[in-house]
Coordinates of C-alpha atoms in Angstrom, one line a residue:
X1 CA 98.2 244.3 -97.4
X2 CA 96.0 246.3 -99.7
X3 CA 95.5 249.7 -100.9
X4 CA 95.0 252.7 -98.6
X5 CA 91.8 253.9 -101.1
X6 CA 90.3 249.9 -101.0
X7 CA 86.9 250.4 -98.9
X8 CA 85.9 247.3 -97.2
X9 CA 82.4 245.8 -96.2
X10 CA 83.2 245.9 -92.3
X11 CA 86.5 246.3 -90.3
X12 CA 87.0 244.7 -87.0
X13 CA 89.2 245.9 -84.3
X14 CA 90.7 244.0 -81.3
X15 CA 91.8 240.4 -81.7
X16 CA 90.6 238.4 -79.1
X17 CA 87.4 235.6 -79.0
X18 CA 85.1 237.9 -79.6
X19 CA 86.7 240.3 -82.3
X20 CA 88.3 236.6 -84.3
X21 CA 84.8 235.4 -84.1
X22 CA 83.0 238.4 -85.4
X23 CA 85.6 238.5 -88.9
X24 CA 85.1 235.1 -89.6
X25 CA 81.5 235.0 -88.8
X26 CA 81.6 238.2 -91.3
X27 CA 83.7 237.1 -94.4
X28 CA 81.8 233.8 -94.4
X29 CA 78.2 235.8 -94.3
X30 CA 79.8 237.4 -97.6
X31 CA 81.5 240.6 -96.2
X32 CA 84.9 241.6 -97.3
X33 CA 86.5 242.2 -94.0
X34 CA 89.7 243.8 -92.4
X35 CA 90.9 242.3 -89.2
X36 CA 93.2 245.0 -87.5
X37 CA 94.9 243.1 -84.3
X38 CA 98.1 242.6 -83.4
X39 CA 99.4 238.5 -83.8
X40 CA 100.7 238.3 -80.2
X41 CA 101.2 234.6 -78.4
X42 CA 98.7 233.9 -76.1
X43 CA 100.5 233.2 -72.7
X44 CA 97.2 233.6 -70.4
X45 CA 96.7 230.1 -69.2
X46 CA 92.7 231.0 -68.2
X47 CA 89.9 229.1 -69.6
X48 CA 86.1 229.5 -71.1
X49 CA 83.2 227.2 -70.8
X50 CA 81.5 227.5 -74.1
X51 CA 77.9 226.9 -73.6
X52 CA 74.8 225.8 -75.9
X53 CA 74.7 227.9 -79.1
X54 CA 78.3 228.9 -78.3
X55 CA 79.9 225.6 -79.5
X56 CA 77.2 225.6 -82.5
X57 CA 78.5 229.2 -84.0
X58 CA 82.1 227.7 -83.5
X59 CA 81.5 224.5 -85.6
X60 CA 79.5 227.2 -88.1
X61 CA 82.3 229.0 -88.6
X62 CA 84.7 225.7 -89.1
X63 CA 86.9 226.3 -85.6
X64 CA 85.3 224.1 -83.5
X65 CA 86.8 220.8 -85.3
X66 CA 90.1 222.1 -84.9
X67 CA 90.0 222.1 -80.5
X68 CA 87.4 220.2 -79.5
X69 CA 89.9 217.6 -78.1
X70 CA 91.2 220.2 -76.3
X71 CA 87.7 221.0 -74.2
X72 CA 86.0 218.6 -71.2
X73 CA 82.8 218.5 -71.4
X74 CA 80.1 219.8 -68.8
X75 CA 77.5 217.2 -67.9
X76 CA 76.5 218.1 -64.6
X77 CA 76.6 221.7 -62.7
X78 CA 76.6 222.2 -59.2
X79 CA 76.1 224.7 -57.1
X80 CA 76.7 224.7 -53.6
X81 CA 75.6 227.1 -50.6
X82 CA 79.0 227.2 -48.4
X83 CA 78.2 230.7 -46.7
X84 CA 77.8 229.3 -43.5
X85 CA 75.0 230.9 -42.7
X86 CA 71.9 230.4 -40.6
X87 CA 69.7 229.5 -43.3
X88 CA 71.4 227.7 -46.0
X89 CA 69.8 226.6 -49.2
X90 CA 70.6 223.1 -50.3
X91 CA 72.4 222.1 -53.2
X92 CA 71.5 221.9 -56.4
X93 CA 72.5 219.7 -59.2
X94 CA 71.3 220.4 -63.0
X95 CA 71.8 217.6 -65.2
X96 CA 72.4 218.2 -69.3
X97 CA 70.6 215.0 -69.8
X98 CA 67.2 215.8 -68.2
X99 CA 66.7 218.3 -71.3
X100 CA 68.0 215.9 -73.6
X101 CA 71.9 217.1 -74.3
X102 CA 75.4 215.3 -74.1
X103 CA 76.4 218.0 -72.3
X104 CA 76.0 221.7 -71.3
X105 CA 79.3 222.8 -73.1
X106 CA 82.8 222.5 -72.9
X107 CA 85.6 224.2 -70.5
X108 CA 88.3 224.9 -73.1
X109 CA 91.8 226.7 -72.4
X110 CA 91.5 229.8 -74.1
X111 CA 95.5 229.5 -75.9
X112 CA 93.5 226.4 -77.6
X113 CA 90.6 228.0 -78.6
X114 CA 93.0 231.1 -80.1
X115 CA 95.1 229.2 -82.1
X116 CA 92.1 227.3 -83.7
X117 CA 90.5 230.6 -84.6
X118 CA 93.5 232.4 -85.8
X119 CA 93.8 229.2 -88.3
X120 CA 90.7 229.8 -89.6
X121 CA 90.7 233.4 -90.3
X122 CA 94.4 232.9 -91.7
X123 CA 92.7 230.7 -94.4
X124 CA 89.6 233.0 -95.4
X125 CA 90.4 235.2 -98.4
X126 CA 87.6 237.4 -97.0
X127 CA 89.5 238.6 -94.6
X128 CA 92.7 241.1 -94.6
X129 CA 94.7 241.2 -91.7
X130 CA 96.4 244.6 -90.3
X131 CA 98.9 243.2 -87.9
X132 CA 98.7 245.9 -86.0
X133 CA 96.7 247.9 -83.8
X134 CA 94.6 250.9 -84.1
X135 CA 95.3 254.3 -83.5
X136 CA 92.6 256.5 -84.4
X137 CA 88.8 255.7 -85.9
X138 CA 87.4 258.8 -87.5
X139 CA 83.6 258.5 -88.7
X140 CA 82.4 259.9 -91.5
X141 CA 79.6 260.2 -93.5
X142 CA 79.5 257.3 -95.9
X143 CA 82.5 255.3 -93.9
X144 CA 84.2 255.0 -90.6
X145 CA 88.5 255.9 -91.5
X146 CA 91.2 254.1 -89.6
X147 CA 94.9 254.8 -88.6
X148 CA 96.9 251.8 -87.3
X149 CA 100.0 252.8 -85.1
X150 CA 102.6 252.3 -88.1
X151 CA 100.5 254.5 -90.4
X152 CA 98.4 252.1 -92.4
X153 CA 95.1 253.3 -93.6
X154 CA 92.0 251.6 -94.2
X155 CA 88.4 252.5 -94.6
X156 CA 85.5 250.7 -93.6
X157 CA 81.3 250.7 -94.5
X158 CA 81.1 249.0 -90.8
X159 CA 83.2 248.5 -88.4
X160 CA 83.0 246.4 -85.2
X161 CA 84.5 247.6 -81.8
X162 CA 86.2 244.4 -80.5
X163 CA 88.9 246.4 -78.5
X164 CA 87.9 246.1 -75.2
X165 CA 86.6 248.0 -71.9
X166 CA 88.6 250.7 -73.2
X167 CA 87.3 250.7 -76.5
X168 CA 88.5 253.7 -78.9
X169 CA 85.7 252.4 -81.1
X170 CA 82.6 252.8 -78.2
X171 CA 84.9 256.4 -77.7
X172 CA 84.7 257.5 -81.4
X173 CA 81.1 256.8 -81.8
X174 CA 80.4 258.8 -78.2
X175 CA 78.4 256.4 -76.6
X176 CA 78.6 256.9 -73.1
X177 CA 79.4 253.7 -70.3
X178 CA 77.7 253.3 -66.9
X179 CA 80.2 251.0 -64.8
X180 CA 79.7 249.8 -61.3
X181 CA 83.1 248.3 -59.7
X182 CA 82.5 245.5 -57.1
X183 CA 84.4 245.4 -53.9
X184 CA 85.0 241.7 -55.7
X185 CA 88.5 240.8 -57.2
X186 CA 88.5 237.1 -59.2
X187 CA 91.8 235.1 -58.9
X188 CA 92.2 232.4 -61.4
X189 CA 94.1 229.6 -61.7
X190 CA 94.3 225.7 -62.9
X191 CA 94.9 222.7 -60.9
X192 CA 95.7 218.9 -61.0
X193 CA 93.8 216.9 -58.7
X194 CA 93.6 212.9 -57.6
X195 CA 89.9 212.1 -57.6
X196 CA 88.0 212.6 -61.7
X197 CA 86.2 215.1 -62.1
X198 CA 83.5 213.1 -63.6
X199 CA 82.5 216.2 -65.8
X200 CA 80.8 217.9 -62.8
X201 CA 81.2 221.6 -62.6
X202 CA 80.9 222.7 -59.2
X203 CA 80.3 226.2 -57.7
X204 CA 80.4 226.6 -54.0
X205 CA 78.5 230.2 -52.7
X206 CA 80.8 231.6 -49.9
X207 CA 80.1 235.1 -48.4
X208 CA 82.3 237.2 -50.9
X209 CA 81.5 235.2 -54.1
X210 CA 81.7 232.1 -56.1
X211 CA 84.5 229.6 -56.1
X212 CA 84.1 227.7 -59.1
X213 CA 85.5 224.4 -60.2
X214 CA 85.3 223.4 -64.0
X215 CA 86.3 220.8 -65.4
X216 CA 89.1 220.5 -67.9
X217 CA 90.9 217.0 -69.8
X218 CA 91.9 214.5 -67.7
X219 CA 92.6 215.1 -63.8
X220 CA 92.2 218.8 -63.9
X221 CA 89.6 222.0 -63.4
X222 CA 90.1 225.5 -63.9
X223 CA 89.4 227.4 -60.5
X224 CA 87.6 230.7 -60.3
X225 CA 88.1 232.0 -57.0
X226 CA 86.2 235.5 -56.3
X227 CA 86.8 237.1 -52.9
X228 CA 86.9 240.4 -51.1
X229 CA 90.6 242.4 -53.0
X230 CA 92.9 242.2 -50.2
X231 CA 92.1 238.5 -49.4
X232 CA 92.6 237.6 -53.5
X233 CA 95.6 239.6 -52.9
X234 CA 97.1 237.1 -50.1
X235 CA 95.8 234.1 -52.3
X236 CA 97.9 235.0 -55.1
X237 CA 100.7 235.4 -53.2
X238 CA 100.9 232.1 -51.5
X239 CA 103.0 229.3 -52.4
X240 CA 102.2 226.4 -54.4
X241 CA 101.7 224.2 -51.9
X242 CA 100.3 226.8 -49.5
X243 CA 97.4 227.8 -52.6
X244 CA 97.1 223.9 -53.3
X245 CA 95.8 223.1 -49.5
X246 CA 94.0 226.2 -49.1
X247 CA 92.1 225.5 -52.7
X248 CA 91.4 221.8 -51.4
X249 CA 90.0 223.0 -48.3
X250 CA 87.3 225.3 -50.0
X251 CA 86.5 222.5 -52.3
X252 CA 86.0 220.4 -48.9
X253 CA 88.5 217.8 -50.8
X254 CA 85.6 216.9 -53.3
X255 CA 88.5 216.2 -55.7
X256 CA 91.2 215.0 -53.4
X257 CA 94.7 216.3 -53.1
X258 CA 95.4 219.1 -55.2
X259 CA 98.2 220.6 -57.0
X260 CA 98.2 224.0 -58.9
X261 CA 99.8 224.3 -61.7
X262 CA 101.8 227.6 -63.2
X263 CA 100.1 230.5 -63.8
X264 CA 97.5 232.9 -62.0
X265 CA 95.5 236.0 -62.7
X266 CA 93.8 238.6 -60.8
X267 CA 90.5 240.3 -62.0
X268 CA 89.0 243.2 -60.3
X269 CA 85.0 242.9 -60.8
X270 CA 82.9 245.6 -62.0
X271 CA 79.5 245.4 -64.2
X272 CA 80.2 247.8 -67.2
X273 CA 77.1 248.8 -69.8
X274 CA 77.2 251.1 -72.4
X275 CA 73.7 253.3 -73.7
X276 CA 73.5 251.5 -77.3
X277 CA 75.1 248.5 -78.7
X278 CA 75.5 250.0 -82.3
X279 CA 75.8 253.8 -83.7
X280 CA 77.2 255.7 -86.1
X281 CA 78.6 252.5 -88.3
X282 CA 80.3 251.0 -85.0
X283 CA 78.6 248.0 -83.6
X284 CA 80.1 247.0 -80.0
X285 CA 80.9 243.4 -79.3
X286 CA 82.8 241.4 -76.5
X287 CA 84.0 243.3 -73.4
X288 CA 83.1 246.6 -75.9
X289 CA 79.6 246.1 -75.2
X290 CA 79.4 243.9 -71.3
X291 CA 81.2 243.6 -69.1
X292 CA 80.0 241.2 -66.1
X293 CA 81.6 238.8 -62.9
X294 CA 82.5 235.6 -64.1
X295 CA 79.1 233.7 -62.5
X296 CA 77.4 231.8 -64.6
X297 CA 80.3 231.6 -67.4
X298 CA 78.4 234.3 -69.8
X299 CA 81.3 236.9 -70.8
X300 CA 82.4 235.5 -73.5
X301 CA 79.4 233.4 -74.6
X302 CA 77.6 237.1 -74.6
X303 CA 80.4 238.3 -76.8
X304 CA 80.2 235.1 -79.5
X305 CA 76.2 235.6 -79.6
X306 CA 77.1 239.6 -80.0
X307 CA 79.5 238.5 -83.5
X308 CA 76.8 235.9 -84.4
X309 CA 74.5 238.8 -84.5
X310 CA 76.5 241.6 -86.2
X311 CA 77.6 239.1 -89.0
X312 CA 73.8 237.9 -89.4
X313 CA 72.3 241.5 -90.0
X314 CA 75.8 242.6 -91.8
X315 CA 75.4 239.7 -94.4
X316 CA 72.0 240.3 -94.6
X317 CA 72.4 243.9 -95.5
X318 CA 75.2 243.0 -98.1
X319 CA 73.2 240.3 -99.5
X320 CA 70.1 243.3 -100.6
X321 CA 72.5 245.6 -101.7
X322 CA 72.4 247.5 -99.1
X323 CA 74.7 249.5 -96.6
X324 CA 76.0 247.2 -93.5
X325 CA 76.6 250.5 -91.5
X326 CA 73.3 252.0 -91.9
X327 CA 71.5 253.5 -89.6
X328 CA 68.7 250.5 -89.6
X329 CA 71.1 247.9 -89.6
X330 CA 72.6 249.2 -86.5
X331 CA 69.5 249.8 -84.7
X332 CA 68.4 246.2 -85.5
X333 CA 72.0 245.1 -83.9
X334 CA 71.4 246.9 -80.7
X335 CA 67.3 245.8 -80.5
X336 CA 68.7 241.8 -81.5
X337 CA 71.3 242.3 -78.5
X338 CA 69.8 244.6 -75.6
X339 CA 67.3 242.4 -74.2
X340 CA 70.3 239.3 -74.0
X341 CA 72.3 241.7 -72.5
X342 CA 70.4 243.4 -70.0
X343 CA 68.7 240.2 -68.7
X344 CA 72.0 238.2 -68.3
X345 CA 73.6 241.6 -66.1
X346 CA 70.9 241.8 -64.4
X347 CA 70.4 238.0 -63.5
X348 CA 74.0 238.0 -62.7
X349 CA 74.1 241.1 -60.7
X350 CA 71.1 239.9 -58.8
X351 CA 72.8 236.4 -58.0
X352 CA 76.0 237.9 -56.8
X353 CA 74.2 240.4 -54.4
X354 CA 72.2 237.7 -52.9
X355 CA 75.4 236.4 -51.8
X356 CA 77.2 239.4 -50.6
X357 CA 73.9 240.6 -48.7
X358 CA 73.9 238.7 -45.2
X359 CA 70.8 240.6 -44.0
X360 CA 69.1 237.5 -42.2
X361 CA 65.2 237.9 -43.8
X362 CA 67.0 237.9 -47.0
X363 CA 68.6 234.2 -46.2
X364 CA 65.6 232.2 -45.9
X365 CA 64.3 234.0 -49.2
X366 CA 67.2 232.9 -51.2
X367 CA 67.2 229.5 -49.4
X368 CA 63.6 228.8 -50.8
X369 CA 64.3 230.3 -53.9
X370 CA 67.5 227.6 -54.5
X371 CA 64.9 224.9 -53.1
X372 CA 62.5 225.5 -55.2
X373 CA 64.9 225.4 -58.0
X374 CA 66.2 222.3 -57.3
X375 CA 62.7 220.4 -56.5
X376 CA 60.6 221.3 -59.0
X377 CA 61.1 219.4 -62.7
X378 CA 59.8 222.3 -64.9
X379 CA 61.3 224.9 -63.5
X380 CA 64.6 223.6 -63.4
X381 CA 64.5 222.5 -67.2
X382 CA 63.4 226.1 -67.7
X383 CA 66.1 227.5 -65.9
X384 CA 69.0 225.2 -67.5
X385 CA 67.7 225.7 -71.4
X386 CA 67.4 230.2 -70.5
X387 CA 71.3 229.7 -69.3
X388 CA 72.2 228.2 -72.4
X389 CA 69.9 230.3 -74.7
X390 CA 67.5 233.0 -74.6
X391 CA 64.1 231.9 -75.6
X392 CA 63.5 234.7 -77.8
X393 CA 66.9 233.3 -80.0
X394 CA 65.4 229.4 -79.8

């Protein structure tokens, strides 16, 4: 692979989305870059709806071409109130081509997505791959040392935690976590279905969560189903057919008969944020740095935006002749990404209380609030561009 003495411009550890992103994004800003993941198949048969600047940094860094025809697109979100409560607010339905798009994103399988970025960083000469995973990160003065499991070592002026809600990275740099777990538990799964989907995403509100339906090629969405832990539970251990009608009765048959397909996961929920986003020549990204409910679809859109960033102020650094692990470059990482953080926890946190909460003055506030949403032209354009991008990143 290379010598144990080479120093690289910026390691990254953990080999999903986020971390693939973040080495490509980085050897094509200029940086020579070690990858250190394991090359495992990706069997997980969830999905990702890429949103706004999202599909942009993925046709940047050359991936996008390679599984766009893999991705639905997302014209027209929904979101439905189906808590069956006294007050209810009415449903509201955001349309991409009121602010001028094609379409809000794409709902992509995330095996596709994978294999397209693996290609790419396979083909950068940038980047060196350690096929392997790490054991130990050591930070030192001038450079951060790392030990894989088989006893590789590499050395690093930067390197970027991509490893995880258990990340040895966040660990060796001692920045401490505050995590809230949710009495929430997410099941996922896909599904065939007889009606089109017409590249409408809908979310219907019940009293423990969203249930989500996105879109995916042909007669198909990817379901996101978040209820109370022991009711998840008995989901997941229906039977096909038994999941299929009970899946087509809390869609209230918008897409006809249903059929689910192989494959389901179970996500406890929790909110998870650490103090700082970069220290000590470790920048966090991914589930390193946020962890937060699927509502909204901003987990891993946060963690593309978190690479985009790194590799910006990285390449920048490099480009001066200067340090990409300094202390400055660091604390412009976690000033570019605290605000985008913060706002989007917050903003989902607040959303999925709202729903939990069935204190009755509280229902007629969040009736209004949905009404006025959906009736009034400039703040619903507002409200669609901040989902798909910050204004302070536009």
């Amino acid at each position: 692979m290379t010598d144990a003495s080479t120093l690289f411009d910026a390691a990254v550890i953990g080999g999903g989305p986020a971390g693939l992103s973040a080495a490509i994004a980085l050897a094509q800003a200029g940086a020579r870059t070690a990858l250190v993941a394991r090359r495992l198949p990706y069997a997980d048969n969830r999905t990702t709806a890429l949103l706004g600047a999202s599909v942009e940094l993925l046709e940047s860094l050359d991936v996008w071409p390679r599984c766009k025809d893999k991705a639905a697109a997302l014209e027209i979100m929904r979101l439905v109130d189906d808590t069956g409560r006294l007050f209810r607010a009415p449903e509201v339905r955001f349309s991409c081509h009121e602010i001028g798009l094609d379409a809000f994103g794409y709902n992509i399988d995330n095996r596709s997505l994978m294999l397209a970025l693996e290609e790419r960083a396979a083909e950068l000469p940038g980047i060196v791959r350690f096929d392997d995973e790490a054991e130990s990160v050591v930070i030192e003065a001038d450079d951060v040392a790392i030990r894989t499991a088989s006893a590789q070592f590499l050395a690093a002026r930067l390197v970027v935690g991509a490893d995880g809600r258990h990340s040895l990275c966040r660990e060796a740099a001692g920045i401490a976590v505050t995590r809230r777990d949710l009495t929430q538990t997410a099941l996922t799964f896909n599904v065939g279905h007889a009606r089109p989907h017409r590249n409408v995403s809908t979310e219907f509100h019940t009293p423990h969560g969203p249930c989500v339906f996105v879109p995916l090629p042909g007669n198909r969405s990817s379901i996101v189903w978040v209820a109370a832990p022991a009711e998840a539970e008995r989901l997941r251990g229906l039977s096909d057919d038994e999941l299929s009608a009970a899946i087509e009765k809390q869609s209230h048959s918008i897409l006809g008969r249903m059929t689910v397909e192989p494959g389901r996961n179970l996500f406890p929920l929790a909110i998870e944020r650490p103090k700082s986003f970069g220290r000590d020549r470790i920048a966090l990204v991914g589930e390193a740095a946020h962890v937060v409910p699927p509502i909204g679809a901003q987990g891993l859109n946060l963690g593309l935006r978190d690479a985009a960033d790194i590799a910006r102020l990285a390449g920048d650094a490099i480009a001066s002749g200067e340090d990409p692990g300094a202390p400055d470059v660091l604390e412009r990482y976690d000033r570019a990404r605290r605000p985008d953080i913060l706002s989007r926890t917050f903003a989902i946190d607040i959303a999925n209380r709202s729903l939990l909460n069935d204190f009755l003055p509280l229902q007629p506030v969040r009736a209004v609030g949905m009404h006025l949403l959906g009736a009034i032209g400039p703040l619903r354009r507002f409200a669609m561009r901040e989902g798909l991008t910050p204004t302070w990143r536009r």
